[in-house]
């Protein structure tokens, strides 16, 4: 009896424990704590703003250009002969002053021609004097003759044709002497202006002929001025003053060549002329910029950097002045002509604007297009919507203070 009773008691206790555990679990499941959902509040995007002030801005047009000669010439000899002397500066890169002798040919033959021409002139003068004497004798003989003669006979008797021939011979002798002197002078080739030698094709002992027209004796480039052939967009022309186009005086130009001169050196020039044609490939306008004393030869320019023909330089052309404009970073514009503003209600205004000028990453706008003291957004918004609420660190600080 004992064993069945113990088994029954054990079973009864097990059932009681299981029932209690199940009831306890059911209670906890039915009465577990529930999380309270907080109300969702939208957070306005944080933006960065600037408040630019209206200014007057001097525009600058940036362009590239090639340095070219303002004046150049190929000199050829006007007479034949052998080179007997040359200038010490008769070398590529040599500097010549105006009227300086470059090359001299052997003058011997031309000096002899001058002497012969002088002798011929002396003879022609003698012949004219002799004929004048004959004229006086013929006139007296005609008067003694006392006969009426026709016009032709009178001229022959009075030796008028002989006198005209003597005068013509004198004129020819004078012209021959002038030509001989001119040829003698032409044995000296001189510089027509201050110049630098860019090519030479003769040496002492060389024979120079007037028939060698294809090869110049020397090539010269004027050193008083160089030009810069500048290319720039057509829409920039109205901002520049150009002689012969829209003004009497050209815009100042600052020329830099950092590769050779360094970052701080520059030269000053001026717009000289607008060329008649545009660049064939890019349809760009072409300006000539003039630079005085490009090789820095005068004392006034002794510390200036020297320009070199054929180099590509950077030109900063001073343009017209913009009045009452707002400078805005180019990155603040969207779709080319949209600006994001933060209004007084701290909401987004998307406004359409017309850029006046763009220069080195800055866009200039008419101040009249925007409200006073505009707060311009310069940071990005992922989904900008007109009227959406926005905030800045300044508005956050104001809200906290309240």
CSV table of C-alpha atoms in Angstrom, one decimal:
chain,number,residue,atom,x,y,z
A,1,UNK,CA,0.0,0.0,0.0
A,2,UNK,CA,2.9,2.3,0.8
A,3,UNK,CA,4.4,2.3,-2.7
A,4,UNK,CA,1.2,3.1,-4.6
A,5,UNK,CA,0.5,5.9,-2.2
A,6,UNK,CA,3.9,7.5,-2.7
A,7,UNK,CA,3.6,7.3,-6.5
A,8,UNK,CA,0.2,9.0,-6.3
A,9,UNK,CA,1.5,11.7,-4.0
A,10,UNK,CA,4.6,12.4,-6.3
A,11,UNK,CA,2.3,12.7,-9.3
A,12,UNK,CA,0.0,15.0,-7.5
A,13,UNK,CA,2.8,17.3,-6.5
A,14,UNK,CA,4.3,17.3,-10.0
A,15,UNK,CA,0.9,18.3,-11.5
A,16,UNK,CA,0.6,21.1,-8.9
A,17,UNK,CA,4.0,22.5,-9.8
A,18,UNK,CA,3.3,22.4,-13.5
A,19,UNK,CA,-0.1,24.1,-13.0
A,20,UNK,CA,1.5,26.8,-10.8
A,21,UNK,CA,4.2,27.5,-13.4
A,22,UNK,CA,1.7,27.7,-16.2
A,23,UNK,CA,-0.5,30.1,-14.3
A,24,UNK,CA,2.5,32.3,-13.4
A,25,UNK,CA,3.7,32.3,-17.1
A,26,UNK,CA,0.2,33.3,-18.3
A,27,UNK,CA,0.1,36.1,-15.7
A,28,UNK,CA,3.4,37.6,-16.8
A,29,UNK,CA,2.6,37.3,-20.5
A,30,UNK,CA,-0.8,38.9,-19.9
A,31,UNK,CA,0.6,41.8,-17.8
A,32,UNK,CA,4.0,42.5,-19.4
A,33,UNK,CA,5.0,46.2,-19.7
A,34,UNK,CA,4.4,47.8,-23.1
A,35,UNK,CA,6.6,50.5,-24.7
A,36,UNK,CA,4.9,53.8,-25.2
A,37,UNK,CA,5.5,55.2,-28.8
A,38,UNK,CA,6.7,58.8,-28.7
A,39,UNK,CA,5.1,61.2,-31.2
A,40,UNK,CA,7.3,61.7,-34.4
A,41,UNK,CA,8.6,65.2,-34.9
A,42,UNK,CA,10.3,66.3,-38.2
A,43,UNK,CA,13.8,67.8,-37.8
A,44,UNK,CA,14.5,70.8,-40.1
A,45,UNK,CA,17.7,70.4,-42.1
A,46,UNK,CA,20.7,72.3,-40.9
A,47,UNK,CA,22.1,74.7,-43.6
A,48,UNK,CA,25.1,77.0,-43.9
A,49,UNK,CA,24.4,80.6,-45.0
A,50,UNK,CA,26.2,83.8,-46.0
A,51,UNK,CA,25.0,87.4,-46.0
A,52,UNK,CA,27.0,89.2,-48.7
A,53,UNK,CA,27.2,93.0,-48.8
A,54,UNK,CA,26.7,95.0,-52.0
A,55,UNK,CA,29.9,96.3,-53.5
A,56,UNK,CA,31.3,97.9,-56.6
A,57,UNK,CA,33.5,95.4,-58.4
A,58,UNK,CA,36.2,96.0,-61.1
A,59,UNK,CA,35.9,93.1,-63.6
A,60,UNK,CA,38.8,91.3,-65.0
A,61,UNK,CA,38.8,89.2,-68.1
A,62,UNK,CA,41.4,86.3,-68.0
A,63,UNK,CA,42.8,85.0,-71.3
A,64,UNK,CA,45.9,83.3,-72.8
A,65,UNK,CA,47.9,84.7,-75.7
A,66,UNK,CA,51.1,84.2,-77.7
A,67,UNK,CA,53.9,86.8,-77.8
A,68,UNK,CA,54.5,88.0,-81.3
A,69,UNK,CA,56.5,90.8,-82.9
A,70,UNK,CA,54.9,94.2,-83.2
A,71,UNK,CA,57.2,95.0,-86.1
A,72,UNK,CA,59.6,92.8,-88.1
A,73,UNK,CA,61.5,93.0,-91.3
A,74,UNK,CA,63.7,90.9,-93.6
A,75,UNK,CA,66.6,93.0,-94.8
A,76,UNK,CA,68.2,92.3,-98.2
A,77,UNK,CA,71.1,94.1,-99.8
A,78,UNK,CA,70.2,96.6,-102.5
A,79,UNK,CA,73.6,96.1,-104.2
A,80,UNK,CA,76.0,93.3,-105.0
A,81,UNK,CA,79.3,92.8,-103.2
A,82,UNK,CA,81.5,90.9,-100.7
A,83,UNK,CA,80.9,91.4,-97.0
A,84,UNK,CA,84.0,93.1,-95.4
A,85,UNK,CA,82.7,93.9,-91.9
A,86,UNK,CA,79.7,93.1,-89.6
A,87,UNK,CA,78.5,94.5,-86.4
A,88,UNK,CA,79.4,92.9,-83.1
A,89,UNK,CA,75.6,92.5,-82.6
A,90,UNK,CA,75.2,90.6,-85.9
A,91,UNK,CA,74.3,87.4,-84.1
A,92,UNK,CA,70.9,85.8,-83.2
A,93,UNK,CA,69.8,87.7,-80.1
A,94,UNK,CA,72.0,90.6,-80.8
A,95,UNK,CA,70.6,94.1,-80.0
A,96,UNK,CA,70.8,96.9,-82.6
A,97,UNK,CA,70.1,100.5,-82.3
A,98,UNK,CA,68.3,102.4,-84.9
A,99,UNK,CA,70.6,103.5,-87.8
A,100,UNK,CA,73.4,101.2,-86.5
A,101,UNK,CA,75.5,99.6,-89.3
A,102,UNK,CA,74.9,95.8,-89.5
A,103,UNK,CA,76.8,94.7,-92.6
A,104,UNK,CA,79.2,96.5,-94.9
A,105,UNK,CA,80.1,95.4,-98.4
A,106,UNK,CA,83.3,96.1,-100.2
A,107,UNK,CA,82.8,99.8,-101.4
A,108,UNK,CA,85.8,99.9,-103.8
A,109,UNK,CA,83.8,99.4,-107.1
A,110,UNK,CA,81.1,101.9,-106.0
A,111,UNK,CA,83.7,104.5,-105.0
A,112,UNK,CA,85.1,104.3,-108.5
A,113,UNK,CA,81.7,104.7,-110.0
A,114,UNK,CA,81.2,107.8,-108.0
A,115,UNK,CA,84.5,109.2,-109.3
A,116,UNK,CA,83.6,108.4,-112.9
A,117,UNK,CA,80.2,110.0,-112.4
A,118,UNK,CA,81.8,113.1,-110.9
A,119,UNK,CA,84.1,113.3,-114.0
A,120,UNK,CA,81.2,112.9,-116.3
A,121,UNK,CA,79.4,115.7,-114.5
A,122,UNK,CA,82.4,118.0,-114.8
A,123,UNK,CA,82.5,117.3,-118.5
A,124,UNK,CA,78.8,117.9,-118.9
A,125,UNK,CA,79.1,121.3,-117.2
A,126,UNK,CA,82.0,122.2,-119.5
A,127,UNK,CA,80.0,121.2,-122.6
A,128,UNK,CA,77.1,123.4,-121.4
A,129,UNK,CA,79.3,126.4,-120.9
A,130,UNK,CA,80.9,125.9,-124.3
A,131,UNK,CA,77.5,125.7,-125.9
A,132,UNK,CA,76.4,128.8,-124.2
A,133,UNK,CA,79.4,130.6,-125.8
A,134,UNK,CA,78.4,129.2,-129.2
A,135,UNK,CA,74.9,130.5,-128.5
A,136,UNK,CA,76.2,134.1,-128.2
A,137,UNK,CA,78.2,133.8,-131.4
A,138,UNK,CA,75.2,132.3,-133.3
A,139,UNK,CA,72.9,135.1,-132.1
A,140,UNK,CA,75.3,137.8,-133.4
A,141,UNK,CA,75.7,136.0,-136.8
A,142,UNK,CA,71.9,135.8,-137.1
A,143,UNK,CA,71.5,139.5,-136.4
A,144,UNK,CA,74.1,140.3,-139.0
A,145,UNK,CA,72.5,138.1,-141.6
A,146,UNK,CA,69.3,140.3,-141.5
A,147,UNK,CA,67.1,137.7,-143.2
A,148,UNK,CA,63.7,136.4,-142.3
A,149,UNK,CA,63.8,132.7,-141.6
A,150,UNK,CA,61.1,130.2,-140.6
A,151,UNK,CA,60.9,129.0,-137.0
A,152,UNK,CA,62.9,125.8,-137.5
A,153,UNK,CA,65.6,127.6,-139.4
A,154,UNK,CA,65.9,130.2,-136.7
A,155,UNK,CA,66.3,127.5,-134.0
A,156,UNK,CA,69.0,125.8,-136.1
A,157,UNK,CA,70.9,129.0,-136.8
A,158,UNK,CA,70.7,130.0,-133.1
A,159,UNK,CA,71.8,126.4,-132.0
A,160,UNK,CA,68.8,126.0,-129.7
A,161,UNK,CA,68.8,122.1,-130.2
A,162,UNK,CA,72.5,122.0,-129.2
A,163,UNK,CA,71.7,123.9,-126.0
A,164,UNK,CA,68.9,121.6,-125.1
A,165,UNK,CA,71.2,118.6,-125.7
A,166,UNK,CA,73.9,120.1,-123.5
A,167,UNK,CA,71.4,120.7,-120.7
A,168,UNK,CA,70.0,117.1,-121.0
A,169,UNK,CA,73.6,115.7,-120.8
A,170,UNK,CA,74.1,117.8,-117.6
A,171,UNK,CA,70.9,116.4,-116.1
A,172,UNK,CA,71.9,112.9,-116.9
A,173,UNK,CA,75.4,113.3,-115.4
A,174,UNK,CA,73.9,114.7,-112.2
A,175,UNK,CA,71.5,111.8,-112.0
A,176,UNK,CA,74.3,109.3,-112.6
A,177,UNK,CA,76.3,110.9,-109.8
A,178,UNK,CA,73.3,110.7,-107.4
A,179,UNK,CA,72.8,107.0,-108.4
A,180,UNK,CA,76.5,106.2,-107.8
A,181,UNK,CA,76.5,107.9,-104.4
A,182,UNK,CA,73.3,106.0,-103.5
A,183,UNK,CA,74.8,102.7,-104.5
A,184,UNK,CA,77.9,103.5,-102.4
A,185,UNK,CA,75.6,104.3,-99.5
A,186,UNK,CA,73.8,101.0,-100.0
A,187,UNK,CA,76.9,99.0,-99.4
A,188,UNK,CA,76.1,99.7,-95.7
A,189,UNK,CA,73.0,97.8,-94.3
A,190,UNK,CA,71.7,99.7,-91.3
A,191,UNK,CA,69.0,98.9,-88.8
A,192,UNK,CA,65.7,100.7,-89.6
A,193,UNK,CA,64.6,100.7,-85.9
A,194,UNK,CA,65.8,99.4,-82.5
A,195,UNK,CA,65.8,95.7,-83.1
A,196,UNK,CA,66.9,92.2,-82.0
A,197,UNK,CA,68.5,89.9,-84.6
A,198,UNK,CA,66.4,86.7,-85.1
A,199,UNK,CA,68.3,85.3,-88.0
A,200,UNK,CA,71.4,86.0,-90.1
A,201,UNK,CA,72.5,84.6,-93.4
A,202,UNK,CA,76.0,86.2,-94.1
A,203,UNK,CA,79.5,86.3,-92.7
A,204,UNK,CA,82.7,88.2,-93.6
A,205,UNK,CA,83.8,87.0,-97.0
A,206,UNK,CA,80.3,86.1,-98.1
A,207,UNK,CA,79.1,87.3,-101.5
A,208,UNK,CA,75.8,89.1,-101.4
A,209,UNK,CA,73.7,89.4,-104.5
A,210,UNK,CA,70.5,91.3,-105.2
A,211,UNK,CA,69.2,88.2,-107.0
A,212,UNK,CA,69.1,86.3,-103.7
A,213,UNK,CA,65.7,87.6,-102.8
A,214,UNK,CA,64.5,84.4,-101.2
A,215,UNK,CA,67.1,84.5,-98.4
A,216,UNK,CA,67.3,87.7,-96.4
A,217,UNK,CA,70.6,89.1,-95.3
A,218,UNK,CA,69.2,89.5,-91.7
A,219,UNK,CA,65.8,89.2,-89.9
A,220,UNK,CA,65.0,91.8,-87.3
A,221,UNK,CA,62.3,92.3,-84.8
A,222,UNK,CA,61.6,95.7,-83.2
A,223,UNK,CA,62.3,95.9,-79.5
A,224,UNK,CA,60.3,99.0,-78.6
A,225,UNK,CA,57.1,97.0,-78.4
A,226,UNK,CA,55.9,93.4,-78.5
A,227,UNK,CA,52.3,92.3,-79.1
A,228,UNK,CA,50.4,89.5,-77.5
A,229,UNK,CA,47.8,87.8,-79.7
A,230,UNK,CA,45.1,87.1,-77.2
A,231,UNK,CA,42.0,84.8,-77.7
A,232,UNK,CA,38.9,85.3,-75.6
A,233,UNK,CA,35.1,84.6,-75.9
A,234,UNK,CA,33.1,87.0,-78.0
A,235,UNK,CA,30.7,87.9,-75.1
A,236,UNK,CA,33.6,89.3,-73.1
A,237,UNK,CA,34.3,92.1,-75.7
A,238,UNK,CA,31.7,94.4,-74.3
A,239,UNK,CA,33.4,94.5,-71.0
A,240,UNK,CA,36.7,95.7,-72.4
A,241,UNK,CA,37.7,99.1,-73.9
A,242,UNK,CA,39.3,98.7,-77.3
A,243,UNK,CA,40.8,101.5,-79.5
A,244,UNK,CA,39.0,101.7,-82.8
A,245,UNK,CA,36.2,99.6,-81.6
A,246,UNK,CA,34.5,101.2,-78.6
A,247,UNK,CA,37.0,103.6,-77.1
A,248,UNK,CA,40.0,105.8,-77.8
A,249,UNK,CA,42.1,104.2,-75.0
A,250,UNK,CA,42.7,100.4,-74.5
A,251,UNK,CA,42.1,98.6,-71.2
A,252,UNK,CA,45.2,98.0,-69.0
A,253,UNK,CA,46.5,94.4,-69.1
A,254,UNK,CA,48.6,92.5,-66.5
A,255,UNK,CA,50.8,89.9,-68.1
A,256,UNK,CA,52.1,86.9,-66.1
A,257,UNK,CA,54.3,84.0,-67.1
A,258,UNK,CA,54.7,82.0,-63.9
A,259,UNK,CA,56.7,79.2,-65.5
A,260,UNK,CA,59.6,81.6,-66.3
A,261,UNK,CA,59.1,84.7,-64.2
A,262,UNK,CA,57.7,83.1,-61.0
A,263,UNK,CA,54.4,83.8,-59.2
A,264,UNK,CA,55.0,87.4,-58.3
A,265,UNK,CA,56.5,88.9,-61.5
A,266,UNK,CA,54.4,90.6,-64.2
A,267,UNK,CA,54.4,93.1,-67.0
A,268,UNK,CA,51.9,95.8,-67.8
A,269,UNK,CA,50.4,96.4,-71.3
A,270,UNK,CA,47.3,97.8,-72.9
A,271,UNK,CA,44.8,96.6,-75.4
A,272,UNK,CA,45.9,97.8,-78.8
A,273,UNK,CA,43.4,96.6,-81.4
A,274,UNK,CA,40.6,94.1,-82.1
A,275,UNK,CA,41.6,91.8,-85.0
A,276,UNK,CA,39.1,91.6,-87.9
A,277,UNK,CA,38.8,87.8,-87.9
A,278,UNK,CA,37.8,85.2,-85.3
A,279,UNK,CA,39.7,82.1,-84.4
A,280,UNK,CA,38.7,79.5,-87.0
A,281,UNK,CA,38.4,76.6,-84.6
A,282,UNK,CA,37.0,78.0,-81.4
A,283,UNK,CA,35.2,81.1,-82.9
A,284,UNK,CA,37.1,83.2,-80.3
A,285,UNK,CA,37.7,86.9,-80.7
A,286,UNK,CA,41.4,87.9,-81.1
A,287,UNK,CA,42.9,91.0,-79.4
A,288,UNK,CA,46.3,92.6,-79.8
A,289,UNK,CA,47.8,93.7,-76.5
A,290,UNK,CA,50.9,96.0,-76.7
A,291,UNK,CA,53.7,95.9,-74.2
A,292,UNK,CA,56.4,98.6,-74.2
A,293,UNK,CA,60.1,97.8,-73.9
A,294,UNK,CA,59.4,94.0,-73.7
A,295,UNK,CA,63.1,93.1,-73.3
A,296,UNK,CA,63.6,95.6,-70.3
A,297,UNK,CA,66.4,97.5,-72.1
A,298,UNK,CA,65.6,100.9,-70.6
A,299,UNK,CA,66.5,102.0,-67.1
A,300,UNK,CA,62.9,102.4,-66.2
A,301,UNK,CA,62.3,98.7,-66.9
A,302,UNK,CA,65.6,97.2,-65.7
A,303,UNK,CA,64.0,95.1,-63.0
A,304,UNK,CA,61.1,93.9,-65.1
A,305,UNK,CA,61.0,90.4,-66.5
A,306,UNK,CA,62.0,90.0,-70.1
A,307,UNK,CA,59.4,88.7,-72.6
A,308,UNK,CA,60.2,86.1,-75.2
A,309,UNK,CA,58.7,85.7,-78.6
A,310,UNK,CA,56.5,82.6,-79.1
A,311,UNK,CA,55.7,82.1,-75.4
A,312,UNK,CA,52.2,81.5,-74.2
A,313,UNK,CA,51.4,84.0,-71.4
A,314,UNK,CA,48.4,84.8,-69.2
A,315,UNK,CA,46.7,88.1,-69.7
A,316,UNK,CA,44.4,89.7,-67.0
A,317,UNK,CA,42.5,92.4,-68.9
A,318,UNK,CA,40.9,95.1,-66.7
A,319,UNK,CA,37.3,95.5,-67.6
A,320,UNK,CA,34.4,97.8,-66.7
A,321,UNK,CA,33.2,98.3,-63.1
A,322,UNK,CA,30.1,96.7,-61.8
A,323,UNK,CA,28.1,98.9,-59.4
A,324,UNK,CA,26.0,97.7,-56.5
A,325,UNK,CA,26.5,93.9,-56.9
A,326,UNK,CA,26.5,91.0,-54.5
A,327,UNK,CA,29.4,88.5,-54.7
A,328,UNK,CA,28.2,84.9,-54.3
A,329,UNK,CA,30.2,81.6,-54.6
A,330,UNK,CA,29.5,79.9,-57.9
A,331,UNK,CA,28.7,76.7,-56.0
A,332,UNK,CA,25.6,78.5,-54.4
A,333,UNK,CA,23.9,78.6,-57.8
A,334,UNK,CA,21.7,75.6,-58.8
A,335,UNK,CA,20.7,74.8,-62.4
A,336,UNK,CA,22.7,77.9,-63.5
A,337,UNK,CA,20.1,80.5,-62.3
A,338,UNK,CA,18.5,79.3,-59.1
A,339,UNK,CA,19.4,80.5,-55.6
A,340,UNK,CA,18.3,79.1,-52.3
A,341,UNK,CA,17.4,81.7,-49.7
A,342,UNK,CA,16.5,81.4,-46.0
A,343,UNK,CA,13.7,83.9,-45.4
A,344,UNK,CA,12.6,85.6,-42.2
A,345,UNK,CA,10.3,82.6,-41.3
A,346,UNK,CA,13.3,80.3,-41.5
A,347,UNK,CA,11.9,78.5,-44.5
A,348,UNK,CA,13.4,77.9,-48.0
A,349,UNK,CA,12.8,80.3,-50.9
A,350,UNK,CA,14.0,79.2,-54.3
A,351,UNK,CA,14.5,82.3,-56.5
A,352,UNK,CA,15.4,82.7,-60.1
A,353,UNK,CA,18.3,85.2,-60.7
A,354,UNK,CA,20.3,86.6,-63.6
A,355,UNK,CA,24.1,86.4,-63.1
A,356,UNK,CA,25.8,89.6,-64.2
A,357,UNK,CA,29.4,88.4,-64.2
A,358,UNK,CA,31.4,85.3,-63.2
A,359,UNK,CA,35.0,85.5,-62.2
A,360,UNK,CA,37.3,83.0,-60.5
A,361,UNK,CA,34.5,81.0,-58.9
A,362,UNK,CA,32.5,84.0,-57.8
A,363,UNK,CA,29.2,85.1,-59.4
A,364,UNK,CA,28.1,88.7,-59.2
A,365,UNK,CA,24.4,89.5,-58.9
A,366,UNK,CA,22.4,92.8,-59.1
A,367,UNK,CA,21.6,93.7,-55.5
A,368,UNK,CA,18.2,94.8,-56.6
A,369,UNK,CA,17.2,91.3,-57.5
A,370,UNK,CA,17.4,90.1,-53.9
A,371,UNK,CA,15.9,91.3,-50.6
A,372,UNK,CA,18.0,93.4,-48.3
A,373,UNK,CA,20.6,91.4,-46.4
A,374,UNK,CA,19.7,88.1,-48.0
A,375,UNK,CA,20.6,84.9,-46.3
A,376,UNK,CA,22.0,82.8,-49.1
A,377,UNK,CA,22.4,79.1,-48.5
A,378,UNK,CA,25.8,77.8,-49.6
A,379,UNK,CA,25.4,74.2,-48.3
A,380,UNK,CA,23.6,71.3,-50.1
A,381,UNK,CA,20.0,70.1,-49.5
A,382,UNK,CA,19.2,66.6,-50.6
A,383,UNK,CA,15.5,67.4,-51.5
A,384,UNK,CA,14.9,71.1,-51.6
A,385,UNK,CA,11.2,72.1,-51.5
A,386,UNK,CA,9.9,75.6,-51.6
A,387,UNK,CA,8.7,76.6,-48.1
A,388,UNK,CA,10.3,73.8,-46.2
A,389,UNK,CA,11.6,74.6,-42.8
A,390,UNK,CA,15.4,74.9,-42.4
A,391,UNK,CA,17.7,76.0,-39.6
A,392,UNK,CA,21.2,77.2,-39.0
A,393,UNK,CA,23.5,77.0,-36.1
A,394,UNK,CA,22.5,80.6,-35.4
A,395,UNK,CA,18.8,79.8,-35.2
A,396,UNK,CA,19.6,76.8,-33.0
A,397,UNK,CA,21.3,79.0,-30.5
A,398,UNK,CA,18.4,81.5,-30.6
A,399,UNK,CA,15.9,78.7,-29.9
A,400,UNK,CA,18.0,77.4,-27.0
A,401,UNK,CA,18.2,80.9,-25.5
A,402,UNK,CA,14.5,81.2,-25.5
